[in-house]
JSON list of C-alpha atoms in Angstrom, two decimals:
[
{"chain": "A", "resi": 1, "resn": "MET", "atom": "CA", "xyz": [74.38, -66.38, 18.75]},
{"chain": "A", "resi": 2, "resn": "PRO", "atom": "CA", "xyz": [72.35, -63.08, 18.87]},
{"chain": "A", "resi": 3, "resn": "ARG", "atom": "CA", "xyz": [69.84, -62.41, 16.17]},
{"chain": "A", "resi": 4, "resn": "PRO", "atom": "CA", "xyz": [70.91, -59.76, 13.68]},
{"chain": "A", "resi": 5, "resn": "PRO", "atom": "CA", "xyz": [69.16, -56.33, 14.26]},
{"chain": "A", "resi": 6, "resn": "ALA", "atom": "CA", "xyz": [65.66, -56.00, 12.76]},
{"chain": "A", "resi": 7, "resn": "ARG", "atom": "CA", "xyz": [65.13, -53.90, 9.69]},
{"chain": "A", "resi": 8, "resn": "ALA", "atom": "CA", "xyz": [62.83, -50.86, 9.25]},
{"chain": "A", "resi": 9, "resn": "LEU", "atom": "CA", "xyz": [59.43, -52.45, 9.52]},
{"chain": "A", "resi": 10, "resn": "VAL", "atom": "CA", "xyz": [59.71, -53.86, 13.06]},
{"chain": "A", "resi": 11, "resn": "ALA", "atom": "CA", "xyz": [57.19, -53.73, 15.86]},
{"chain": "A", "resi": 12, "resn": "PRO", "atom": "CA", "xyz": [57.97, -54.41, 19.52]},
{"chain": "A", "resi": 13, "resn": "ALA", "atom": "CA", "xyz": [58.33, -58.07, 20.58]},
{"chain": "A", "resi": 14, "resn": "LEU", "atom": "CA", "xyz": [55.60, -59.62, 22.68]},
{"chain": "A", "resi": 15, "resn": "SER", "atom": "CA", "xyz": [55.93, -61.91, 25.72]},
{"chain": "A", "resi": 16, "resn": "ALA", "atom": "CA", "xyz": [54.81, -65.52, 25.28]},
{"chain": "A", "resi": 17, "resn": "ALA", "atom": "CA", "xyz": [53.02, -67.65, 27.74]},
{"chain": "A", "resi": 18, "resn": "ALA", "atom": "CA", "xyz": [54.35, -71.12, 28.48]},
{"chain": "A", "resi": 19, "resn": "LEU", "atom": "CA", "xyz": [51.03, -72.46, 27.04]},
{"chain": "A", "resi": 20, "resn": "LEU", "atom": "CA", "xyz": [51.07, -73.21, 23.32]},
{"chain": "A", "resi": 21, "resn": "SER", "atom": "CA", "xyz": [54.88, -73.27, 23.06]},
{"chain": "A", "resi": 22, "resn": "VAL", "atom": "CA", "xyz": [55.16, -73.52, 19.32]},
{"chain": "A", "resi": 23, "resn": "SER", "atom": "CA", "xyz": [56.37, -71.55, 16.34]},
{"chain": "A", "resi": 24, "resn": "ALA", "atom": "CA", "xyz": [54.18, -68.63, 15.05]},
{"chain": "A", "resi": 25, "resn": "CYS", "atom": "CA", "xyz": [53.41, -66.05, 12.29]},
{"chain": "A", "resi": 26, "resn": "VAL", "atom": "CA", "xyz": [53.94, -62.14, 11.94]},
{"chain": "A", "resi": 27, "resn": "LEU", "atom": "CA", "xyz": [54.71, -59.30, 9.43]},
{"chain": "A", "resi": 28, "resn": "ALA", "atom": "CA", "xyz": [57.24, -56.55, 9.66]},
{"chain": "A", "resi": 29, "resn": "GLY", "atom": "CA", "xyz": [56.02, -53.03, 10.02]},
{"chain": "A", "resi": 30, "resn": "GLN", "atom": "CA", "xyz": [55.64, -50.02, 12.25]},
{"chain": "A", "resi": 31, "resn": "GLU", "atom": "CA", "xyz": [52.02, -49.65, 13.24]},
{"chain": "A", "resi": 32, "resn": "GLN", "atom": "CA", "xyz": [50.43, -46.65, 11.71]},
{"chain": "A", "resi": 33, "resn": "ALA", "atom": "CA", "xyz": [47.00, -45.11, 11.10]},
{"chain": "A", "resi": 34, "resn": "PRO", "atom": "CA", "xyz": [45.17, -47.17, 8.52]},
{"chain": "A", "resi": 35, "resn": "PRO", "atom": "CA", "xyz": [45.99, -45.93, 5.09]},
{"chain": "A", "resi": 36, "resn": "PRO", "atom": "CA", "xyz": [43.47, -45.64, 2.31]},
{"chain": "A", "resi": 37, "resn": "PRO", "atom": "CA", "xyz": [43.06, -48.84, 0.26]},
{"chain": "A", "resi": 38, "resn": "VAL", "atom": "CA", "xyz": [45.99, -49.44, -2.09]},
{"chain": "A", "resi": 39, "resn": "ASN", "atom": "CA", "xyz": [44.55, -50.04, -5.58]},
{"chain": "A", "resi": 40, "resn": "ALA", "atom": "CA", "xyz": [46.31, -50.85, -8.76]},
{"chain": "A", "resi": 41, "resn": "PRO", "atom": "CA", "xyz": [47.32, -47.95, -10.97]},
{"chain": "A", "resi": 42, "resn": "ALA", "atom": "CA", "xyz": [44.83, -47.04, -13.69]},
{"chain": "A", "resi": 43, "resn": "SER", "atom": "CA", "xyz": [47.03, -48.59, -16.41]},
{"chain": "A", "resi": 44, "resn": "ALA", "atom": "CA", "xyz": [47.09, -51.95, -14.56]},
{"chain": "A", "resi": 45, "resn": "ALA", "atom": "CA", "xyz": [43.40, -51.85, -13.83]},
{"chain": "A", "resi": 46, "resn": "GLN", "atom": "CA", "xyz": [42.66, -51.32, -17.55]},
{"chain": "A", "resi": 47, "resn": "SER", "atom": "CA", "xyz": [44.90, -54.09, -18.76]},
{"chain": "A", "resi": 48, "resn": "PRO", "atom": "CA", "xyz": [43.39, -57.30, -20.05]},
{"chain": "A", "resi": 49, "resn": "ALA", "atom": "CA", "xyz": [42.81, -59.98, -17.40]},
{"chain": "A", "resi": 50, "resn": "ALA", "atom": "CA", "xyz": [45.13, -62.74, -16.89]},
{"chain": "A", "resi": 51, "resn": "ALA", "atom": "CA", "xyz": [47.84, -64.18, -19.11]},
{"chain": "A", "resi": 52, "resn": "PRO", "atom": "CA", "xyz": [48.19, -67.97, -18.59]},
{"chain": "A", "resi": 53, "resn": "THR", "atom": "CA", "xyz": [49.11, -68.80, -15.02]},
{"chain": "A", "resi": 54, "resn": "LEU", "atom": "CA", "xyz": [52.67, -69.73, -13.97]},
{"chain": "A", "resi": 55, "resn": "THR", "atom": "CA", "xyz": [53.73, -73.27, -14.29]},
{"chain": "A", "resi": 56, "resn": "GLU", "atom": "CA", "xyz": [54.43, -75.09, -11.09]},
{"chain": "A", "resi": 57, "resn": "ALA", "atom": "CA", "xyz": [58.20, -74.88, -11.66]},
{"chain": "A", "resi": 58, "resn": "GLN", "atom": "CA", "xyz": [57.93, -71.10, -12.22]},
{"chain": "A", "resi": 59, "resn": "ALA", "atom": "CA", "xyz": [55.90, -70.62, -9.12]},
{"chain": "A", "resi": 60, "resn": "ARG", "atom": "CA", "xyz": [58.44, -72.56, -7.06]},
{"chain": "A", "resi": 61, "resn": "ALA", "atom": "CA", "xyz": [61.21, -70.34, -8.46]},
{"chain": "A", "resi": 62, "resn": "ALA", "atom": "CA", "xyz": [59.52, -67.40, -6.86]},
{"chain": "A", "resi": 63, "resn": "LEU", "atom": "CA", "xyz": [59.45, -68.91, -3.35]},
{"chain": "A", "resi": 64, "resn": "VAL", "atom": "CA", "xyz": [61.81, -67.76, -0.60]},
{"chain": "A", "resi": 65, "resn": "THR", "atom": "CA", "xyz": [63.87, -70.35, 1.32]},
{"chain": "A", "resi": 66, "resn": "GLU", "atom": "CA", "xyz": [65.60, -70.73, 4.64]},
{"chain": "A", "resi": 67, "resn": "ALA", "atom": "CA", "xyz": [68.82, -69.83, 2.89]},
{"chain": "A", "resi": 68, "resn": "ASP", "atom": "CA", "xyz": [67.31, -66.39, 1.98]},
{"chain": "A", "resi": 69, "resn": "LEU", "atom": "CA", "xyz": [66.38, -65.71, 5.60]},
{"chain": "A", "resi": 70, "resn": "GLY", "atom": "CA", "xyz": [69.59, -67.11, 7.08]},
{"chain": "A", "resi": 71, "resn": "GLU", "atom": "CA", "xyz": [70.11, -68.58, 10.53]},
{"chain": "A", "resi": 72, "resn": "PRO", "atom": "CA", "xyz": [67.98, -69.62, 12.45]},
{"chain": "A", "resi": 73, "resn": "TRP", "atom": "CA", "xyz": [65.38, -70.39, 9.79]},
{"chain": "A", "resi": 74, "resn": "VAL", "atom": "CA", "xyz": [64.75, -74.02, 8.85]},
{"chain": "A", "resi": 75, "resn": "PRO", "atom": "CA", "xyz": [62.10, -75.89, 6.79]},
{"chain": "A", "resi": 76, "resn": "THR", "atom": "CA", "xyz": [58.90, -76.14, 8.86]},
{"chain": "A", "resi": 77, "resn": "ARG", "atom": "CA", "xyz": [58.22, -79.21, 10.93]},
{"chain": "A", "resi": 78, "resn": "GLY", "atom": "CA", "xyz": [54.41, -78.71, 10.60]},
{"chain": "A", "resi": 79, "resn": "PHE", "atom": "CA", "xyz": [51.73, -76.19, 11.51]},
{"chain": "A", "resi": 80, "resn": "ALA", "atom": "CA", "xyz": [52.03, -74.46, 14.80]},
{"chain": "A", "resi": 81, "resn": "THR", "atom": "CA", "xyz": [49.55, -75.65, 17.36]},
{"chain": "A", "resi": 82, "resn": "TRP", "atom": "CA", "xyz": [48.30, -72.02, 18.01]},
{"chain": "A", "resi": 83, "resn": "ARG", "atom": "CA", "xyz": [46.68, -72.23, 14.64]},
{"chain": "A", "resi": 84, "resn": "GLU", "atom": "CA", "xyz": [43.95, -74.61, 15.93]},
{"chain": "A", "resi": 85, "resn": "ALA", "atom": "CA", "xyz": [43.97, -73.15, 19.47]},
{"chain": "A", "resi": 86, "resn": "MET", "atom": "CA", "xyz": [43.71, -69.50, 18.71]},
{"chain": "A", "resi": 87, "resn": "LEU", "atom": "CA", "xyz": [42.50, -69.03, 15.06]},
{"chain": "A", "resi": 88, "resn": "LYS", "atom": "CA", "xyz": [39.64, -71.48, 14.93]},
{"chain": "A", "resi": 89, "resn": "ALA", "atom": "CA", "xyz": [37.36, -68.98, 16.61]},
{"chain": "A", "resi": 90, "resn": "THR", "atom": "CA", "xyz": [34.03, -67.24, 16.38]},
{"chain": "A", "resi": 91, "resn": "ALA", "atom": "CA", "xyz": [33.94, -63.51, 16.49]},
{"chain": "A", "resi": 92, "resn": "GLU", "atom": "CA", "xyz": [31.68, -60.67, 17.37]},
{"chain": "A", "resi": 93, "resn": "PRO", "atom": "CA", "xyz": [30.88, -58.82, 15.09]},
{"chain": "A", "resi": 94, "resn": "ALA", "atom": "CA", "xyz": [30.60, -61.85, 12.78]},
{"chain": "A", "resi": 95, "resn": "GLU", "atom": "CA", "xyz": [32.19, -60.06, 9.80]},
{"chain": "A", "resi": 96, "resn": "CYS", "atom": "CA", "xyz": [35.43, -59.80, 11.72]},
{"chain": "A", "resi": 97, "resn": "GLY", "atom": "CA", "xyz": [35.45, -63.51, 11.99]},
{"chain": "A", "resi": 98, "resn": "ASP", "atom": "CA", "xyz": [36.11, -63.59, 8.24]},
{"chain": "A", "resi": 99, "resn": "LEU", "atom": "CA", "xyz": [39.63, -62.36, 8.97]},
{"chain": "A", "resi": 100, "resn": "LEU", "atom": "CA", "xyz": [40.25, -65.22, 11.46]},
{"chain": "A", "resi": 101, "resn": "ASP", "atom": "CA", "xyz": [38.82, -67.70, 8.90]},
{"chain": "A", "resi": 102, "resn": "ALA", "atom": "CA", "xyz": [41.27, -66.39, 6.29]},
{"chain": "A", "resi": 103, "resn": "LEU", "atom": "CA", "xyz": [44.17, -66.72, 8.64]},
{"chain": "A", "resi": 104, "resn": "TYR", "atom": "CA", "xyz": [43.16, -70.17, 9.64]},
{"chain": "A", "resi": 105, "resn": "ALA", "atom": "CA", "xyz": [42.62, -71.41, 6.05]},
{"chain": "A", "resi": 106, "resn": "GLU", "atom": "CA", "xyz": [45.44, -69.30, 4.61]},
{"chain": "A", "resi": 107, "resn": "GLU", "atom": "CA", "xyz": [43.05, -68.10, 1.89]},
{"chain": "A", "resi": 108, "resn": "PHE", "atom": "CA", "xyz": [43.61, -64.35, 1.73]},
{"chain": "A", "resi": 109, "resn": "PHE", "atom": "CA", "xyz": [42.58, -64.08, -1.95]},
{"chain": "A", "resi": 110, "resn": "GLY", "atom": "CA", "xyz": [39.40, -66.20, -1.78]},
{"chain": "A", "resi": 111, "resn": "ALA", "atom": "CA", "xyz": [38.70, -69.87, -2.14]},
{"chain": "A", "resi": 112, "resn": "ASP", "atom": "CA", "xyz": [38.59, -69.59, -5.89]},
{"chain": "A", "resi": 113, "resn": "ALA", "atom": "CA", "xyz": [42.24, -68.31, -6.13]},
{"chain": "A", "resi": 114, "resn": "THR", "atom": "CA", "xyz": [44.79, -70.93, -7.10]},
{"chain": "A", "resi": 115, "resn": "THR", "atom": "CA", "xyz": [47.81, -71.52, -4.85]},
{"chain": "A", "resi": 116, "resn": "ARG", "atom": "CA", "xyz": [50.66, -72.29, -7.23]},
{"chain": "A", "resi": 117, "resn": "ALA", "atom": "CA", "xyz": [53.41, -72.89, -4.63]},
{"chain": "A", "resi": 118, "resn": "SER", "atom": "CA", "xyz": [53.93, -72.45, -0.93]},
{"chain": "A", "resi": 119, "resn": "VAL", "atom": "CA", "xyz": [56.50, -72.94, 1.73]},
{"chain": "A", "resi": 120, "resn": "GLY", "atom": "CA", "xyz": [56.70, -72.95, 5.48]},
{"chain": "A", "resi": 121, "resn": "LEU", "atom": "CA", "xyz": [59.73, -71.92, 7.58]},
{"chain": "A", "resi": 122, "resn": "ASP", "atom": "CA", "xyz": [60.39, -72.11, 11.28]},
{"chain": "A", "resi": 123, "resn": "ASP", "atom": "CA", "xyz": [62.63, -69.91, 13.46]},
{"chain": "A", "resi": 124, "resn": "ASP", "atom": "CA", "xyz": [64.61, -72.38, 15.52]},
{"chain": "A", "resi": 125, "resn": "TRP", "atom": "CA", "xyz": [65.68, -69.74, 18.05]},
{"chain": "A", "resi": 126, "resn": "GLY", "atom": "CA", "xyz": [62.48, -67.75, 18.73]},
{"chain": "A", "resi": 127, "resn": "GLY", "atom": "CA", "xyz": [59.74, -70.25, 17.84]},
{"chain": "A", "resi": 128, "resn": "ALA", "atom": "CA", "xyz": [58.19, -68.17, 15.03]},
{"chain": "A", "resi": 129, "resn": "GLN", "atom": "CA", "xyz": [56.72, -69.58, 11.93]},
{"chain": "A", "resi": 130, "resn": "LEU", "atom": "CA", "xyz": [56.61, -67.99, 8.47]},
{"chain": "A", "resi": 131, "resn": "ARG", "atom": "CA", "xyz": [54.24, -69.07, 5.64]},
{"chain": "A", "resi": 132, "resn": "TYR", "atom": "CA", "xyz": [54.72, -67.84, 2.04]},
{"chain": "A", "resi": 133, "resn": "GLN", "atom": "CA", "xyz": [52.44, -68.48, -0.96]},
{"chain": "A", "resi": 134, "resn": "VAL", "atom": "CA", "xyz": [52.44, -67.68, -4.65]},
{"chain": "A", "resi": 135, "resn": "VAL", "atom": "CA", "xyz": [48.84, -67.32, -5.84]},
{"chain": "A", "resi": 136, "resn": "ALA", "atom": "CA", "xyz": [47.17, -66.85, -9.23]},
{"chain": "A", "resi": 137, "resn": "HIS", "atom": "CA", "xyz": [43.87, -65.07, -9.90]},
{"chain": "A", "resi": 138, "resn": "ARG", "atom": "CA", "xyz": [42.42, -62.25, -11.98]},
{"chain": "A", "resi": 139, "resn": "PRO", "atom": "CA", "xyz": [43.97, -58.87, -11.23]},
{"chain": "A", "resi": 140, "resn": "ASP", "atom": "CA", "xyz": [40.65, -57.35, -10.31]},
{"chain": "A", "resi": 141, "resn": "ALA", "atom": "CA", "xyz": [39.83, -60.19, -7.88]},
{"chain": "A", "resi": 142, "resn": "LEU", "atom": "CA", "xyz": [43.38, -59.91, -6.35]},
{"chain": "A", "resi": 143, "resn": "ASP", "atom": "CA", "xyz": [42.89, -56.17, -5.88]},
{"chain": "A", "resi": 144, "resn": "ARG", "atom": "CA", "xyz": [39.48, -56.66, -4.22]},
{"chain": "A", "resi": 145, "resn": "ALA", "atom": "CA", "xyz": [41.05, -59.15, -1.81]},
{"chain": "A", "resi": 146, "resn": "ILE", "atom": "CA", "xyz": [43.94, -56.74, -0.98]},
{"chain": "A", "resi": 147, "resn": "GLU", "atom": "CA", "xyz": [41.48, -53.88, -0.44]},
{"chain": "A", "resi": 148, "resn": "ARG", "atom": "CA", "xyz": [39.46, -56.12, 1.84]},
{"chain": "A", "resi": 149, "resn": "LEU", "atom": "CA", "xyz": [42.45, -56.69, 3.96]},
{"chain": "A", "resi": 150, "resn": "GLY", "atom": "CA", "xyz": [42.74, -52.97, 4.45]},
{"chain": "A", "resi": 151, "resn": "ASP", "atom": "CA", "xyz": [39.00, -52.84, 5.32]},
{"chain": "A", "resi": 152, "resn": "PHE", "atom": "CA", "xyz": [39.55, -55.20, 8.23]},
{"chain": "A", "resi": 153, "resn": "SER", "atom": "CA", "xyz": [41.84, -52.59, 9.91]},
{"chain": "A", "resi": 154, "resn": "ARG", "atom": "CA", "xyz": [39.05, -49.99, 9.61]},
{"chain": "A", "resi": 155, "resn": "ARG", "atom": "CA", "xyz": [36.02, -52.14, 10.45]},
{"chain": "A", "resi": 156, "resn": "CYS", "atom": "CA", "xyz": [37.54, -54.59, 12.91]},
{"chain": "A", "resi": 157, "resn": "GLY", "atom": "CA", "xyz": [40.23, -52.58, 14.71]},
{"chain": "A", "resi": 158, "resn": "SER", "atom": "CA", "xyz": [39.17, -54.14, 18.00]},
{"chain": "A", "resi": 159, "resn": "PHE", "atom": "CA", "xyz": [36.83, -57.02, 18.56]},
{"chain": "A", "resi": 160, "resn": "THR", "atom": "CA", "xyz": [36.21, -60.19, 20.65]},
{"chain": "A", "resi": 161, "resn": "ALA", "atom": "CA", "xyz": [36.74, -63.72, 19.51]},
{"chain": "A", "resi": 162, "resn": "THR", "atom": "CA", "xyz": [35.92, -66.92, 21.32]},
{"chain": "A", "resi": 163, "resn": "VAL", "atom": "CA", "xyz": [37.70, -70.32, 21.26]},
{"chain": "A", "resi": 164, "resn": "PRO", "atom": "CA", "xyz": [36.91, -73.37, 23.41]},
{"chain": "A", "resi": 165, "resn": "GLY", "atom": "CA", "xyz": [39.38, -72.17, 26.00]},
{"chain": "A", "resi": 166, "resn": "GLY", "atom": "CA", "xyz": [37.50, -68.85, 26.47]},
{"chain": "A", "resi": 167, "resn": "PRO", "atom": "CA", "xyz": [37.42, -65.28, 24.98]},
{"chain": "A", "resi": 168, "resn": "MET", "atom": "CA", "xyz": [40.19, -63.44, 23.28]},
{"chain": "A", "resi": 169, "resn": "SER", "atom": "CA", "xyz": [40.60, -59.77, 22.59]},
{"chain": "A", "resi": 170, "resn": "VAL", "atom": "CA", "xyz": [41.75, -59.09, 18.99]},
{"chain": "A", "resi": 171, "resn": "GLU", "atom": "CA", "xyz": [43.37, -55.93, 17.66]},
{"chain": "A", "resi": 172, "resn": "VAL", "atom": "CA", "xyz": [43.96, -55.30, 13.97]},
{"chain": "A", "resi": 173, "resn": "ARG", "atom": "CA", "xyz": [46.18, -52.50, 12.63]},
{"chain": "A", "resi": 174, "resn": "ALA", "atom": "CA", "xyz": [47.39, -51.62, 9.12]},
{"chain": "A", "resi": 175, "resn": "VAL", "atom": "CA", "xyz": [51.18, -51.43, 8.81]},
{"chain": "A", "resi": 176, "resn": "GLY", "atom": "CA", "xyz": [53.38, -49.83, 6.20]},
{"chain": "A", "resi": 177, "resn": "LEU", "atom": "CA", "xyz": [55.06, -51.57, 3.24]},
{"chain": "A", "resi": 178, "resn": "PRO", "atom": "CA", "xyz": [57.53, -50.28, 0.73]},
{"chain": "A", "resi": 179, "resn": "LYS", "atom": "CA", "xyz": [56.07, -49.57, -2.70]},
{"chain": "A", "resi": 180, "resn": "LEU", "atom": "CA", "xyz": [56.02, -53.10, -4.11]},
{"chain": "A", "resi": 181, "resn": "GLY", "atom": "CA", "xyz": [54.16, -54.68, -7.01]},
{"chain": "A", "resi": 182, "resn": "ASP", "atom": "CA", "xyz": [50.94, -53.29, -8.37]},
{"chain": "A", "resi": 183, "resn": "ALA", "atom": "CA", "xyz": [48.95, -53.31, -5.13]},
{"chain": "A", "resi": 184, "resn": "ARG", "atom": "CA", "xyz": [49.83, -54.18, -1.59]},
{"chain": "A", "resi": 185, "resn": "GLN", "atom": "CA", "xyz": [48.48, -54.29, 1.97]},
{"chain": "A", "resi": 186, "resn": "ALA", "atom": "CA", "xyz": [49.82, -55.40, 5.38]},
{"chain": "A", "resi": 187, "resn": "LEU", "atom": "CA", "xyz": [48.21, -55.92, 8.74]},
{"chain": "A", "resi": 188, "resn": "ARG", "atom": "CA", "xyz": [49.36, -56.74, 12.30]},
{"chain": "A", "resi": 189, "resn": "ILE", "atom": "CA", "xyz": [46.87, -58.77, 14.29]},
{"chain": "A", "resi": 190, "resn": "VAL", "atom": "CA", "xyz": [47.31, -59.34, 18.07]},
{"chain": "A", "resi": 191, "resn": "LEU", "atom": "CA", "xyz": [45.16, -62.03, 19.75]},
{"chain": "A", "resi": 192, "resn": "SER", "atom": "CA", "xyz": [45.26, -62.04, 23.55]},
{"chain": "A", "resi": 193, "resn": "ALA", "atom": "CA", "xyz": [43.56, -64.69, 25.71]},
{"chain": "A", "resi": 194, "resn": "VAL", "atom": "CA", "xyz": [41.50, -63.03, 28.39]},
{"chain": "A", "resi": 195, "resn": "SER", "atom": "CA", "xyz": [42.53, -64.31, 31.84]},
{"chain": "A", "resi": 196, "resn": "GLU", "atom": "CA", "xyz": [42.00, -63.10, 35.43]},
{"chain": "A", "resi": 197, "resn": "TYR", "atom": "CA", "xyz": [45.72, -62.47, 36.00]},
{"chain": "A", "resi": 198, "resn": "GLY", "atom": "CA", "xyz": [46.62, -61.23, 32.52]},
{"chain": "A", "resi": 199, "resn": "ASP", "atom": "CA", "xyz": [48.92, -64.18, 31.88]},
{"chain": "A", "resi": 200, "resn": "GLY", "atom": "CA", "xyz": [47.13, -65.82, 29.00]},
{"chain": "A", "resi": 201, "resn": "PRO", "atom": "CA", "xyz": [48.87, -66.55, 25.66]},
{"chain": "A", "resi": 202, "resn": "ARG", "atom": "CA", "xyz": [49.34, -63.70, 23.28]},
{"chain": "A", "resi": 203, "resn": "LEU", "atom": "CA", "xyz": [49.68, -64.37, 19.58]},
{"chain": "A", "resi": 204, "resn": "THR", "atom": "CA", "xyz": [50.91, -61.76, 17.12]},
{"chain": "A", "resi": 205, "resn": "LEU", "atom": "CA", "xyz": [50.41, -62.27, 13.38]},
{"chain": "A", "resi": 206, "resn": "ASP", "atom": "CA", "xyz": [51.73, -60.12, 10.67]},
{"chain": "A", "resi": 207, "resn": "VAL", "atom": "CA", "xyz": [50.15, -60.53, 7.22]},
{"chain": "A", "resi": 208, "resn": "ALA", "atom": "CA", "xyz": [51.24, -59.07, 3.88]},
{"chain": "A", "resi": 209, "resn": "ALA", "atom": "CA", "xyz": [49.78, -59.42, 0.36]},
{"chain": "A", "resi": 210, "resn": "VAL", "atom": "CA", "xyz": [51.31, -58.01, -2.86]},
{"chain": "A", "resi": 211, "resn": "ARG", "atom": "CA", "xyz": [49.90, -58.32, -6.40]},
{"chain": "A", "resi": 212, "resn": "VAL", "atom": "CA", "xyz": [52.23, -58.58, -9.43]},
{"chain": "A", "resi": 213, "resn": "GLY", "atom": "CA", "xyz": [50.12, -58.71, -12.56]},
{"chain": "A", "resi": 214, "resn": "ASP", "atom": "CA", "xyz": [47.74, -61.60, -12.31]},
{"chain": "A", "resi": 215, "resn": "ASP", "atom": "CA", "xyz": [49.85, -63.32, -9.61]},
{"chain": "A", "resi": 216, "resn": "ALA", "atom": "CA", "xyz": [50.32, -62.46, -5.99]},
{"chain": "A", "resi": 217, "resn": "ILE", "atom": "CA", "xyz": [52.30, -63.37, -2.86]},
{"chain": "A", "resi": 218, "resn": "ALA", "atom": "CA", "xyz": [50.96, -63.75, 0.63]},
{"chain": "A", "resi": 219, "resn": "VAL", "atom": "CA", "xyz": [53.20, -63.84, 3.71]},
{"chain": "A", "resi": 220, "resn": "THR", "atom": "CA", "xyz": [52.24, -64.52, 7.30]},
{"chain": "A", "resi": 221, "resn": "ASN", "atom": "CA", "xyz": [54.80, -64.55, 10.13]},
{"chain": "A", "resi": 222, "resn": "GLY", "atom": "CA", "xyz": [53.90, -64.93, 13.76]},
{"chain": "A", "resi": 223, "resn": "SER", "atom": "CA", "xyz": [54.87, -65.88, 17.23]},
{"chain": "A", "resi": 224, "resn": "LEU", "atom": "CA", "xyz": [53.75, -66.24, 20.82]},
{"chain": "A", "resi": 225, "resn": "GLY", "atom": "CA", "xyz": [57.02, -64.53, 21.61]},
{"chain": "A", "resi": 226, "resn": "GLU", "atom": "CA", "xyz": [59.36, -62.30, 19.58]},
{"chain": "A", "resi": 227, "resn": "VAL", "atom": "CA", "xyz": [58.12, -61.44, 16.15]},
{"chain": "A", "resi": 228, "resn": "PRO", "atom": "CA", "xyz": [61.07, -61.49, 13.65]},
{"chain": "A", "resi": 229, "resn": "SER", "atom": "CA", "xyz": [59.62, -58.80, 11.40]},
{"chain": "A", "resi": 230, "resn": "ASP", "atom": "CA", "xyz": [62.89, -58.30, 9.62]},
{"chain": "A", "resi": 231, "resn": "ALA", "atom": "CA", "xyz": [62.47, -61.82, 8.14]},
{"chain": "A", "resi": 232, "resn": "THR", "atom": "CA", "xyz": [58.98, -60.94, 7.00]},
{"chain": "A", "resi": 233, "resn": "LEU", "atom": "CA", "xyz": [60.11, -57.84, 5.21]},
{"chain": "A", "resi": 234, "resn": "THR", "atom": "CA", "xyz": [62.88, -59.83, 3.52]},
{"chain": "A", "resi": 235, "resn": "ALA", "atom": "CA", "xyz": [60.40, -62.45, 2.37]},
{"chain": "A", "resi": 236, "resn": "VAL", "atom": "CA", "xyz": [58.00, -59.78, 1.04]},
{"chain": "A", "resi": 237, "resn": "GLU", "atom": "CA", "xyz": [60.70, -57.80, -0.81]},
{"chain": "A", "resi": 238, "resn": "LEU", "atom": "CA", "xyz": [62.59, -60.81, -2.16]},
{"chain": "A", "resi": 239, "resn": "GLY", "atom": "CA", "xyz": [59.50, -62.71, -3.08]},
{"chain": "A", "resi": 240, "resn": "THR", "atom": "CA", "xyz": [57.93, -59.79, -5.01]},
{"chain": "A", "resi": 241, "resn": "THR", "atom": "CA", "xyz": [61.20, -59.37, -6.91]},
{"chain": "A", "resi": 242, "resn": "ARG", "atom": "CA", "xyz": [61.42, -63.00, -7.77]},
{"chain": "A", "resi": 243, "resn": "LEU", "atom": "CA", "xyz": [57.83, -63.17, -8.92]},
{"chain": "A", "resi": 244, "resn": "ASP", "atom": "CA", "xyz": [58.34, -60.10, -11.15]},
{"chain": "A", "resi": 245, "resn": "GLU", "atom": "CA", "xyz": [61.51, -61.65, -12.61]},
{"chain": "A", "resi": 246, "resn": "VAL", "atom": "CA", "xyz": [59.84, -64.98, -13.40]},
{"chain": "A", "resi": 247, "resn": "ARG", "atom": "CA", "xyz": [56.95, -63.07, -15.16]},
{"chain": "A", "resi": 248, "resn": "LYS", "atom": "CA", "xyz": [59.40, -60.96, -17.11]},
{"chain": "A", "resi": 249, "resn": "ARG", "atom": "CA", "xyz": [61.08, -64.03, -18.50]},
{"chain": "A", "resi": 250, "resn": "GLY", "atom": "CA", "xyz": [57.95, -64.52, -20.47]},
{"chain": "A", "resi": 251, "resn": "ARG", "atom": "CA", "xyz": [56.92, -67.56, -18.33]},
{"chain": "A", "resi": 252, "resn": "ALA", "atom": "CA", "xyz": [59.62, -69.59, -20.08]},
{"chain": "A", "resi": 253, "resn": "GLU", "atom": "CA", "xyz": [60.60, -72.84, -18.37]},
{"chain": "A", "resi": 254, "resn": "VAL", "atom": "CA", "xyz": [62.93, -72.31, -15.45]}
]
């Protein structure tokens, strides 16, 4: 059964090597020149920090599921093996390694942020993997983390990383998002193993972060093959809407 056509924020699919045949992570978006950092509006920046965090049940209510994304998405069977093989790397310059560390640890908002709920979904047809988190932190800390994601596209547009299997070239680009939440940022990261014949594995990762008040969502979606960026955009849009609705219910029990 053919995959439904991708939505607006779609970048070209990439060929996968037979190595590391697993599911993967990427975000929807047409590549574009890096935009200036997206900060919260002045009214949000001046608001008092942090109402009480969401309850576990409320955070779970803001998750997306395989039913939201439709066929061929299913609950994950575990972390994709490319996570260890291609993200556990050193980088030059060293500051660009911070991006790979964040991808590996799935800590885009810093180690002191609190992950309230998370879910992993696998694409049974194309082998992609999508990870979605609901995170709580102070609004100013969330905004700094989102701005830092944008900084990676400016400071680390192209760099070299090294894994035990050898060197990789890494490209980082900002991608566009609809106007969602109070602050937002998205990146596309392409990691290509350097090989004599140009046939090394190539991993594409799309990453999006959106702040809603003192909570945020983070989405990664990636693949060694086709990147289903329509699914990422759905997860970002639907997840932001659900998080906003949960907050507007006054954090009542759900």
